[in-house]
Amino acid sequence: MHIVVLVKQVPATDNVRLDPEKGIMIRGAKDNIINPLDENAVAEAVRIKALLPEATVTALAMGPEAAREVLREAAARGADRGVLLSGRAYAGADTIATSRALAAAIKKLSPVDLVLAGERATDGETGQTGPMVAARLDMPVVTYVRKVDWQDGVLQVERIVEDGYEQVEVTPPALLTVVKDINKPRPPSLKRRLKALKMEVPVWGPEDLALAANELGLKGSPTRVVKVFSPRLVRQTRMFGENETTSAIDELLRQLTARNVV
């Protein structure tokens, strides 16, 4: 079995910045981490790999050269190799252009039996990329997965739904997006980290995926951010003393009445 895990380099949550002119995320090398839910996806891929003697795990990322580090992190956690999609043509991609590039890379990595991804990324918070990749690959997709079992060539999947859990059977190839409840990733050992540092990470550009430049990045992204701004919080507070209870209640009722609440 060949398992591909989609991983992403994201800013630490206190370091998320947007370009107000272009409406895109500012991505630098500083204070970037592996997307937390992708850690769960990698851990689950490695767990499934342990159940199947000849299984291999490939970590796949799209981003700047600095994103090699999240692929090495995935390798330290048990992935066998990593592939990076990088180059100026990929910059500024929305979920549509991103899914197009990732799907093309997965086709190049074929045969692929299972694709795992975090349910969402902490920078965009859309949860769209995984299902879009599955649609482009014509694969069945199961989202919000909290448990996976492998029985006689069939995936027994438990997913979170609004009123509880749902049991699903799916035959590979398939794509699953996982939630944090699926496992508790362990930090890699020093030996694994040192080995991962030496791992060669091939970089694929648009020409390697047979994609035109206008299908990728900002040019291939129909989504546009109209405006980026910080919300302004305005509070008008009136304080009442302990001997002004009656006045406070009267004022509260007046304000609620004025807003048609009561």
PDB file of C-alpha atoms in Angstrom:
ATOM      1  CA  MET A   1       0.000   0.000   0.000  1.00  0.00           C
ATOM      2  CA  HIS A   2       1.218   3.490  -0.863  1.00  0.00           C
ATOM      3  CA  ILE A   3      -0.035   6.187   1.515  1.00  0.00           C
ATOM      4  CA  VAL A   4       0.357   9.885   0.723  1.00  0.00           C
ATOM      5  CA  VAL A   5       0.009  12.409   3.537  1.00  0.00           C
ATOM      6  CA  LEU A   6      -0.677  16.045   2.726  1.00  0.00           C
ATOM      7  CA  VAL A   7       1.236  18.321   5.073  1.00  0.00           C
ATOM      8  CA  LYS A   8       1.433  22.079   5.218  1.00  0.00           C
ATOM      9  CA  GLN A   9       3.742  24.644   6.720  1.00  0.00           C
ATOM     10  CA  VAL A  10       1.713  27.251   8.607  1.00  0.00           C
ATOM     11  CA  PRO A  11       2.601  30.271  10.740  1.00  0.00           C
ATOM     12  CA  ALA A  12       2.389  29.793  14.486  1.00  0.00           C
ATOM     13  CA  THR A  13      -1.067  31.009  15.518  1.00  0.00           C
ATOM     14  CA  ASP A  14       0.327  34.216  17.046  1.00  0.00           C
ATOM     15  CA  ASN A  15       2.262  35.018  13.862  1.00  0.00           C
ATOM     16  CA  VAL A  16      -0.459  34.969  11.179  1.00  0.00           C
ATOM     17  CA  ARG A  17      -0.209  38.010   8.900  1.00  0.00           C
ATOM     18  CA  LEU A  18      -2.067  39.067   5.757  1.00  0.00           C
ATOM     19  CA  ASP A  19      -1.012  41.361   2.948  1.00  0.00           C
ATOM     20  CA  PRO A  20      -3.792  44.010   2.991  1.00  0.00           C
ATOM     21  CA  GLU A  21      -3.139  44.968  -0.637  1.00  0.00           C
ATOM     22  CA  LYS A  22      -3.053  41.496  -2.246  1.00  0.00           C
ATOM     23  CA  GLY A  23      -5.299  39.777   0.311  1.00  0.00           C
ATOM     24  CA  ILE A  24      -2.958  36.787   0.650  1.00  0.00           C
ATOM     25  CA  MET A  25      -1.082  35.218   3.553  1.00  0.00           C
ATOM     26  CA  ILE A  26       2.447  36.484   4.193  1.00  0.00           C
ATOM     27  CA  ARG A  27       4.616  33.378   4.421  1.00  0.00           C
ATOM     28  CA  GLY A  28       8.175  33.639   5.627  1.00  0.00           C
ATOM     29  CA  ALA A  29      10.601  31.165   7.119  1.00  0.00           C
ATOM     30  CA  LYS A  30      10.347  32.523  10.652  1.00  0.00           C
ATOM     31  CA  ASP A  31       8.138  30.919  13.325  1.00  0.00           C
ATOM     32  CA  ASN A  32       6.546  28.427  10.936  1.00  0.00           C
ATOM     33  CA  ILE A  33       5.384  24.996  12.088  1.00  0.00           C
ATOM     34  CA  ILE A  34       3.768  21.892  10.670  1.00  0.00           C
ATOM     35  CA  ASN A  35      -0.008  22.257  10.625  1.00  0.00           C
ATOM     36  CA  PRO A  36      -1.109  20.616  13.918  1.00  0.00           C
ATOM     37  CA  LEU A  37      -3.804  18.391  12.360  1.00  0.00           C
ATOM     38  CA  ASP A  38      -1.284  17.195   9.773  1.00  0.00           C
ATOM     39  CA  GLU A  39       0.708  15.741  12.675  1.00  0.00           C
ATOM     40  CA  ASN A  40      -2.311  13.535  13.371  1.00  0.00           C
ATOM     41  CA  ALA A  41      -2.514  12.577   9.686  1.00  0.00           C
ATOM     42  CA  VAL A  42       1.165  11.576   9.632  1.00  0.00           C
ATOM     43  CA  ALA A  43       0.813   9.584  12.860  1.00  0.00           C
ATOM     44  CA  GLU A  44      -2.195   7.711  11.450  1.00  0.00           C
ATOM     45  CA  ALA A  45      -0.389   6.965   8.190  1.00  0.00           C
ATOM     46  CA  VAL A  46       2.552   5.531  10.133  1.00  0.00           C
ATOM     47  CA  ARG A  47       0.185   3.450  12.303  1.00  0.00           C
ATOM     48  CA  ILE A  48      -1.528   1.981   9.213  1.00  0.00           C
ATOM     49  CA  LYS A  49       1.873   1.370   7.646  1.00  0.00           C
ATOM     50  CA  ALA A  50       2.840  -0.745  10.664  1.00  0.00           C
ATOM     51  CA  LEU A  51      -0.169  -3.008  10.023  1.00  0.00           C
ATOM     52  CA  LEU A  52       0.782  -3.684   6.393  1.00  0.00           C
ATOM     53  CA  PRO A  53       4.250  -5.172   5.801  1.00  0.00           C
ATOM     54  CA  GLU A  54       5.025  -3.524   2.450  1.00  0.00           C
ATOM     55  CA  ALA A  55       3.295  -0.167   2.960  1.00  0.00           C
ATOM     56  CA  THR A  56       5.160   3.097   2.343  1.00  0.00           C
ATOM     57  CA  VAL A  57       4.345   6.669   3.346  1.00  0.00           C
ATOM     58  CA  THR A  58       5.107   9.738   1.223  1.00  0.00           C
ATOM     59  CA  ALA A  59       4.659  13.219   2.700  1.00  0.00           C
ATOM     60  CA  LEU A  60       3.617  15.848   0.146  1.00  0.00           C
ATOM     61  CA  ALA A  61       3.728  19.612   0.693  1.00  0.00           C
ATOM     62  CA  MET A  62       3.357  22.773  -1.364  1.00  0.00           C
ATOM     63  CA  GLY A  63       5.113  25.946  -0.297  1.00  0.00           C
ATOM     64  CA  PRO A  64       8.369  27.891  -0.283  1.00  0.00           C
ATOM     65  CA  GLU A  65      11.775  26.239   0.061  1.00  0.00           C
ATOM     66  CA  ALA A  66      11.457  26.543   3.839  1.00  0.00           C
ATOM     67  CA  ALA A  67       8.614  23.999   3.693  1.00  0.00           C
ATOM     68  CA  ARG A  68      11.264  21.288   3.360  1.00  0.00           C
ATOM     69  CA  GLU A  69      11.352  21.429   7.149  1.00  0.00           C
ATOM     70  CA  VAL A  70       7.789  20.150   7.563  1.00  0.00           C
ATOM     71  CA  LEU A  71       8.622  17.260   5.237  1.00  0.00           C
ATOM     72  CA  ARG A  72      11.658  16.434   7.346  1.00  0.00           C
ATOM     73  CA  GLU A  73       9.406  16.660  10.403  1.00  0.00           C
ATOM     74  CA  ALA A  74       7.066  14.136   8.778  1.00  0.00           C
ATOM     75  CA  ALA A  75      10.037  11.884   8.022  1.00  0.00           C
ATOM     76  CA  ALA A  76      11.193  12.137  11.639  1.00  0.00           C
ATOM     77  CA  ARG A  77       7.711  10.957  12.614  1.00  0.00           C
ATOM     78  CA  GLY A  78       7.872   7.923  10.336  1.00  0.00           C
ATOM     79  CA  ALA A  79       7.255   8.943   6.704  1.00  0.00           C
ATOM     80  CA  ASP A  80       9.557   7.231   4.199  1.00  0.00           C
ATOM     81  CA  ARG A  81      10.116  10.201   1.923  1.00  0.00           C
ATOM     82  CA  GLY A  82       8.924  13.717   1.146  1.00  0.00           C
ATOM     83  CA  VAL A  83       8.153  15.701  -2.005  1.00  0.00           C
ATOM     84  CA  LEU A  84       7.882  19.485  -2.166  1.00  0.00           C
ATOM     85  CA  LEU A  85       5.976  21.520  -4.745  1.00  0.00           C
ATOM     86  CA  SER A  86       7.761  24.841  -4.816  1.00  0.00           C
ATOM     87  CA  GLY A  87       8.389  27.775  -7.101  1.00  0.00           C
ATOM     88  CA  ARG A  88       7.094  31.258  -7.843  1.00  0.00           C
ATOM     89  CA  ALA A  89       4.273  29.854  -9.966  1.00  0.00           C
ATOM     90  CA  TYR A  90       2.637  28.302  -6.879  1.00  0.00           C
ATOM     91  CA  ALA A  91       2.604  31.516  -4.820  1.00  0.00           C
ATOM     92  CA  GLY A  92      -0.717  33.019  -3.759  1.00  0.00           C
ATOM     93  CA  ALA A  93      -2.766  29.892  -4.529  1.00  0.00           C
ATOM     94  CA  ASP A  94      -6.293  29.544  -3.190  1.00  0.00           C
ATOM     95  CA  THR A  95      -7.788  26.140  -2.362  1.00  0.00           C
ATOM     96  CA  ILE A  96      -8.756  25.564  -6.008  1.00  0.00           C
ATOM     97  CA  ALA A  97      -5.244  26.100  -7.381  1.00  0.00           C
ATOM     98  CA  THR A  98      -3.707  24.266  -4.420  1.00  0.00           C
ATOM     99  CA  SER A  99      -5.889  21.196  -4.930  1.00  0.00           C
ATOM    100  CA  ARG A 100      -5.061  21.213  -8.655  1.00  0.00           C
ATOM    101  CA  ALA A 101      -1.319  21.075  -7.946  1.00  0.00           C
ATOM    102  CA  LEU A 102      -1.592  18.479  -5.167  1.00  0.00           C
ATOM    103  CA  ALA A 103      -3.830  16.225  -7.260  1.00  0.00           C
ATOM    104  CA  ALA A 104      -1.376  16.387 -10.163  1.00  0.00           C
ATOM    105  CA  ALA A 105       1.477  15.471  -7.803  1.00  0.00           C
ATOM    106  CA  ILE A 106      -0.467  12.502  -6.404  1.00  0.00           C
ATOM    107  CA  LYS A 107      -1.075  11.274  -9.956  1.00  0.00           C
ATOM    108  CA  LYS A 108       2.679  11.511 -10.570  1.00  0.00           C
ATOM    109  CA  LEU A 109       3.263   9.476  -7.385  1.00  0.00           C
ATOM    110  CA  SER A 110       0.846   6.755  -8.537  1.00  0.00           C
ATOM    111  CA  PRO A 111      -0.091   4.147  -7.683  1.00  0.00           C
ATOM    112  CA  VAL A 112      -1.525   5.690  -4.498  1.00  0.00           C
ATOM    113  CA  ASP A 113      -3.963   3.713  -2.361  1.00  0.00           C
ATOM    114  CA  LEU A 114      -4.716   6.132   0.443  1.00  0.00           C
ATOM    115  CA  VAL A 115      -4.398   9.889   0.935  1.00  0.00           C
ATOM    116  CA  LEU A 116      -4.557  11.337   4.441  1.00  0.00           C
ATOM    117  CA  ALA A 117      -4.842  15.007   5.366  1.00  0.00           C
ATOM    118  CA  GLY A 118      -5.660  17.119   8.373  1.00  0.00           C
ATOM    119  CA  GLU A 119      -9.295  18.190   8.489  1.00  0.00           C
ATOM    120  CA  ARG A 120      -8.213  21.828   8.067  1.00  0.00           C
ATOM    121  CA  ALA A 121      -5.198  24.117   8.293  1.00  0.00           C
ATOM    122  CA  THR A 122      -4.829  26.701  11.040  1.00  0.00           C
ATOM    123  CA  ASP A 123      -4.000  29.525   8.619  1.00  0.00           C
ATOM    124  CA  GLY A 124      -6.871  29.284   6.124  1.00  0.00           C
ATOM    125  CA  GLU A 125      -9.395  27.342   8.265  1.00  0.00           C
ATOM    126  CA  THR A 126     -11.359  26.336   5.134  1.00  0.00           C
ATOM    127  CA  GLY A 127     -11.266  22.539   5.283  1.00  0.00           C
ATOM    128  CA  GLN A 128     -11.697  22.548   1.488  1.00  0.00           C
ATOM    129  CA  THR A 129      -8.376  21.352   0.087  1.00  0.00           C
ATOM    130  CA  GLY A 130      -8.648  17.665   1.019  1.00  0.00           C
ATOM    131  CA  PRO A 131     -12.130  17.133  -0.471  1.00  0.00           C
ATOM    132  CA  MET A 132     -11.152  19.146  -3.579  1.00  0.00           C
ATOM    133  CA  VAL A 133      -8.109  16.923  -4.127  1.00  0.00           C
ATOM    134  CA  ALA A 134     -10.331  13.837  -3.837  1.00  0.00           C
ATOM    135  CA  ALA A 135     -12.771  15.288  -6.385  1.00  0.00           C
ATOM    136  CA  ARG A 136      -9.973  15.960  -8.869  1.00  0.00           C
ATOM    137  CA  LEU A 137      -8.680  12.397  -8.417  1.00  0.00           C
ATOM    138  CA  ASP A 138     -12.188  10.915  -8.615  1.00  0.00           C
ATOM    139  CA  MET A 139     -11.615   9.279  -5.214  1.00  0.00           C
ATOM    140  CA  PRO A 140     -14.187   8.704  -2.496  1.00  0.00           C
ATOM    141  CA  VAL A 141     -13.607  11.064   0.437  1.00  0.00           C
ATOM    142  CA  VAL A 142     -14.493  10.702   4.111  1.00  0.00           C
ATOM    143  CA  THR A 143     -14.166  13.803   6.297  1.00  0.00           C
ATOM    144  CA  TYR A 144     -13.909  14.368  10.078  1.00  0.00           C
ATOM    145  CA  VAL A 145     -12.411  10.908  10.590  1.00  0.00           C
ATOM    146  CA  ARG A 146     -11.681   9.888  14.191  1.00  0.00           C
ATOM    147  CA  LYS A 147     -10.937   6.190  13.752  1.00  0.00           C
ATOM    148  CA  VAL A 148      -9.621   3.929  10.969  1.00  0.00           C
ATOM    149  CA  ASP A 149      -9.420   0.124  10.845  1.00  0.00           C
ATOM    150  CA  TRP A 150      -8.144  -2.037   7.994  1.00  0.00           C
ATOM    151  CA  GLN A 151     -10.018  -5.291   7.377  1.00  0.00           C
ATOM    152  CA  ASP A 152      -9.668  -7.518   4.313  1.00  0.00           C
ATOM    153  CA  GLY A 153      -8.761  -4.672   1.981  1.00  0.00           C
ATOM    154  CA  VAL A 154     -11.553  -2.380   3.196  1.00  0.00           C
ATOM    155  CA  LEU A 155     -11.228   0.715   5.387  1.00  0.00           C
ATOM    156  CA  GLN A 156     -13.607   0.739   8.352  1.00  0.00           C
ATOM    157  CA  VAL A 157     -13.938   4.423   9.179  1.00  0.00           C
ATOM    158  CA  GLU A 158     -15.640   6.245  12.033  1.00  0.00           C
ATOM    159  CA  ARG A 159     -16.362   9.914  11.450  1.00  0.00           C
ATOM    160  CA  ILE A 160     -17.775  12.708  13.574  1.00  0.00           C
ATOM    161  CA  VAL A 161     -21.196  14.030  12.588  1.00  0.00           C
ATOM    162  CA  GLU A 162     -23.402  16.667  14.174  1.00  0.00           C
ATOM    163  CA  ASP A 163     -25.323  14.322  16.450  1.00  0.00           C
ATOM    164  CA  GLY A 164     -22.668  11.677  17.164  1.00  0.00           C
ATOM    165  CA  TYR A 165     -20.615   9.270  15.062  1.00  0.00           C
ATOM    166  CA  GLU A 166     -21.074   7.541  11.725  1.00  0.00           C
ATOM    167  CA  GLN A 167     -19.597   4.221  10.563  1.00  0.00           C
ATOM    168  CA  VAL A 168     -18.436   4.122   6.930  1.00  0.00           C
ATOM    169  CA  GLU A 169     -16.826   1.430   4.788  1.00  0.00           C
ATOM    170  CA  VAL A 170     -14.655   2.584   1.899  1.00  0.00           C
ATOM    171  CA  THR A 171     -12.524   0.652  -0.571  1.00  0.00           C
ATOM    172  CA  PRO A 172      -9.172   2.194  -1.574  1.00  0.00           C
ATOM    173  CA  PRO A 173      -8.101   4.321  -3.287  1.00  0.00           C
ATOM    174  CA  ALA A 174      -9.665   6.917  -1.006  1.00  0.00           C
ATOM    175  CA  LEU A 175      -8.928  10.182   0.764  1.00  0.00           C
ATOM    176  CA  LEU A 176      -9.566  10.746   4.472  1.00  0.00           C
ATOM    177  CA  THR A 177      -9.374  14.011   6.416  1.00  0.00           C
ATOM    178  CA  VAL A 178      -8.692  13.415  10.100  1.00  0.00           C
ATOM    179  CA  VAL A 179      -9.500  15.242  13.330  1.00  0.00           C
ATOM    180  CA  LYS A 180      -7.283  15.550  16.389  1.00  0.00           C
ATOM    181  CA  ASP A 181      -9.246  12.843  18.262  1.00  0.00           C
ATOM    182  CA  ILE A 182      -7.863  10.150  15.973  1.00  0.00           C
ATOM    183  CA  ASN A 183      -4.585   9.794  17.894  1.00  0.00           C
ATOM    184  CA  LYS A 184      -1.991  11.483  20.070  1.00  0.00           C
ATOM    185  CA  PRO A 185       1.149  12.055  18.001  1.00  0.00           C
ATOM    186  CA  ARG A 186       4.375  11.242  19.793  1.00  0.00           C
ATOM    187  CA  PRO A 187       7.412  13.489  19.413  1.00  0.00           C
ATOM    188  CA  PRO A 188      10.088  11.826  17.268  1.00  0.00           C
ATOM    189  CA  SER A 189      13.259  10.446  18.781  1.00  0.00           C
ATOM    190  CA  LEU A 190      16.593  12.206  18.384  1.00  0.00           C
ATOM    191  CA  LYS A 191      17.812   9.360  16.159  1.00  0.00           C
ATOM    192  CA  ARG A 192      14.870   9.815  13.796  1.00  0.00           C
ATOM    193  CA  ARG A 193      15.351  13.591  13.727  1.00  0.00           C
ATOM    194  CA  LEU A 194      19.015  13.255  12.817  1.00  0.00           C
ATOM    195  CA  LYS A 195      18.167  10.785  10.063  1.00  0.00           C
ATOM    196  CA  ALA A 196      15.450  13.082   8.701  1.00  0.00           C
ATOM    197  CA  LEU A 197      17.897  16.002   8.508  1.00  0.00           C
ATOM    198  CA  LYS A 198      19.876  14.053   5.913  1.00  0.00           C
ATOM    199  CA  MET A 199      16.849  13.199   3.787  1.00  0.00           C
ATOM    200  CA  GLU A 200      16.912  14.543   0.241  1.00  0.00           C
ATOM    201  CA  VAL A 201      13.682  16.327  -0.642  1.00  0.00           C
ATOM    202  CA  PRO A 202      12.957  16.536  -4.387  1.00  0.00           C
ATOM    203  CA  VAL A 203      11.320  19.768  -5.548  1.00  0.00           C
ATOM    204  CA  TRP A 204       8.734  19.623  -8.319  1.00  0.00           C
ATOM    205  CA  GLY A 205       7.867  22.679 -10.368  1.00  0.00           C
ATOM    206  CA  PRO A 206       4.888  23.165 -12.717  1.00  0.00           C
ATOM    207  CA  GLU A 207       6.762  21.500 -15.567  1.00  0.00           C
ATOM    208  CA  ASP A 208       7.098  18.314 -13.500  1.00  0.00           C
ATOM    209  CA  LEU A 209       3.307  18.206 -13.087  1.00  0.00           C
ATOM    210  CA  ALA A 210       2.503  19.108 -16.713  1.00  0.00           C
ATOM    211  CA  LEU A 211       0.562  22.150 -15.512  1.00  0.00           C
ATOM    212  CA  ALA A 212       0.544  25.587 -17.114  1.00  0.00           C
ATOM    213  CA  ALA A 213       1.533  28.630 -15.065  1.00  0.00           C
ATOM    214  CA  ASN A 214      -1.949  30.133 -15.434  1.00  0.00           C
ATOM    215  CA  GLU A 215      -3.434  27.073 -13.687  1.00  0.00           C
ATOM    216  CA  LEU A 216      -1.398  27.662 -10.534  1.00  0.00           C
ATOM    217  CA  GLY A 217      -0.773  30.256  -7.862  1.00  0.00           C
ATOM    218  CA  LEU A 218      -2.469  33.631  -7.960  1.00  0.00           C
ATOM    219  CA  LYS A 219      -3.123  33.368 -11.726  1.00  0.00           C
ATOM    220  CA  GLY A 220      -5.010  30.111 -11.301  1.00  0.00           C
ATOM    221  CA  SER A 221      -6.985  31.269  -8.256  1.00  0.00           C
ATOM    222  CA  PRO A 222     -10.482  32.647  -8.907  1.00  0.00           C
ATOM    223  CA  THR A 223     -10.941  33.431  -5.206  1.00  0.00           C
ATOM    224  CA  ARG A 224     -10.285  37.070  -4.336  1.00  0.00           C
ATOM    225  CA  VAL A 225     -10.094  38.693  -0.911  1.00  0.00           C
ATOM    226  CA  VAL A 226     -11.962  41.975  -1.297  1.00  0.00           C
ATOM    227  CA  LYS A 227     -10.787  43.620   1.899  1.00  0.00           C
ATOM    228  CA  VAL A 228      -8.529  42.858   4.861  1.00  0.00           C
ATOM    229  CA  PHE A 229      -8.994  44.827   8.057  1.00  0.00           C
ATOM    230  CA  SER A 230      -8.806  44.510  11.826  1.00  0.00           C
ATOM    231  CA  PRO A 231     -12.213  44.765  13.512  1.00  0.00           C
ATOM    232  CA  ARG A 232     -12.685  47.742  15.793  1.00  0.00           C
ATOM    233  CA  LEU A 233     -14.250  46.932  19.124  1.00  0.00           C
ATOM    234  CA  VAL A 234     -16.238  49.733  20.716  1.00  0.00           C
ATOM    235  CA  ARG A 235     -17.805  49.313  24.118  1.00  0.00           C
ATOM    236  CA  GLN A 236     -19.897  51.886  25.929  1.00  0.00           C
ATOM    237  CA  THR A 237     -20.040  50.938  29.585  1.00  0.00           C
ATOM    238  CA  ARG A 238     -22.059  52.625  32.287  1.00  0.00           C
ATOM    239  CA  MET A 239     -21.299  51.672  35.857  1.00  0.00           C
ATOM    240  CA  PHE A 240     -23.853  51.591  38.688  1.00  0.00           C
ATOM    241  CA  GLY A 241     -23.017  51.491  42.368  1.00  0.00           C
ATOM    242  CA  GLU A 242     -24.352  48.977  44.882  1.00  0.00           C
ATOM    243  CA  ASN A 243     -27.057  51.410  46.008  1.00  0.00           C
ATOM    244  CA  GLU A 244     -28.319  52.025  42.447  1.00  0.00           C
ATOM    245  CA  THR A 245     -29.888  48.605  41.716  1.00  0.00           C
ATOM    246  CA  THR A 246     -33.275  50.054  40.792  1.00  0.00           C
ATOM    247  CA  SER A 247     -31.734  52.597  38.420  1.00  0.00           C
ATOM    248  CA  ALA A 248     -29.565  49.873  36.863  1.00  0.00           C
ATOM    249  CA  ILE A 249     -32.569  47.623  36.186  1.00  0.00           C
ATOM    250  CA  ASP A 250     -34.559  50.520  34.730  1.00  0.00           C
ATOM    251  CA  GLU A 251     -31.662  51.433  32.431  1.00  0.00           C
ATOM    252  CA  LEU A 252     -31.159  47.802  31.346  1.00  0.00           C
ATOM    253  CA  LEU A 253     -34.856  47.475  30.461  1.00  0.00           C
ATOM    254  CA  ARG A 254     -34.721  50.759  28.544  1.00  0.00           C
ATOM    255  CA  GLN A 255     -31.738  49.593  26.501  1.00  0.00           C
ATOM    256  CA  LEU A 256     -33.308  46.188  25.753  1.00  0.00           C
ATOM    257  CA  THR A 257     -36.597  47.840  24.759  1.00  0.00           C
ATOM    258  CA  ALA A 258     -34.785  50.248  22.462  1.00  0.00           C
ATOM    259  CA  ARG A 259     -33.196  47.225  20.683  1.00  0.00           C
ATOM    260  CA  ASN A 260     -36.531  45.382  20.448  1.00  0.00           C
ATOM    261  CA  VAL A 261     -35.191  42.579  22.646  1.00  0.00           C
ATOM    262  CA  VAL A 262     -38.095  42.827  25.098  1.00  0.00           C
TER     263      VAL A 262
END
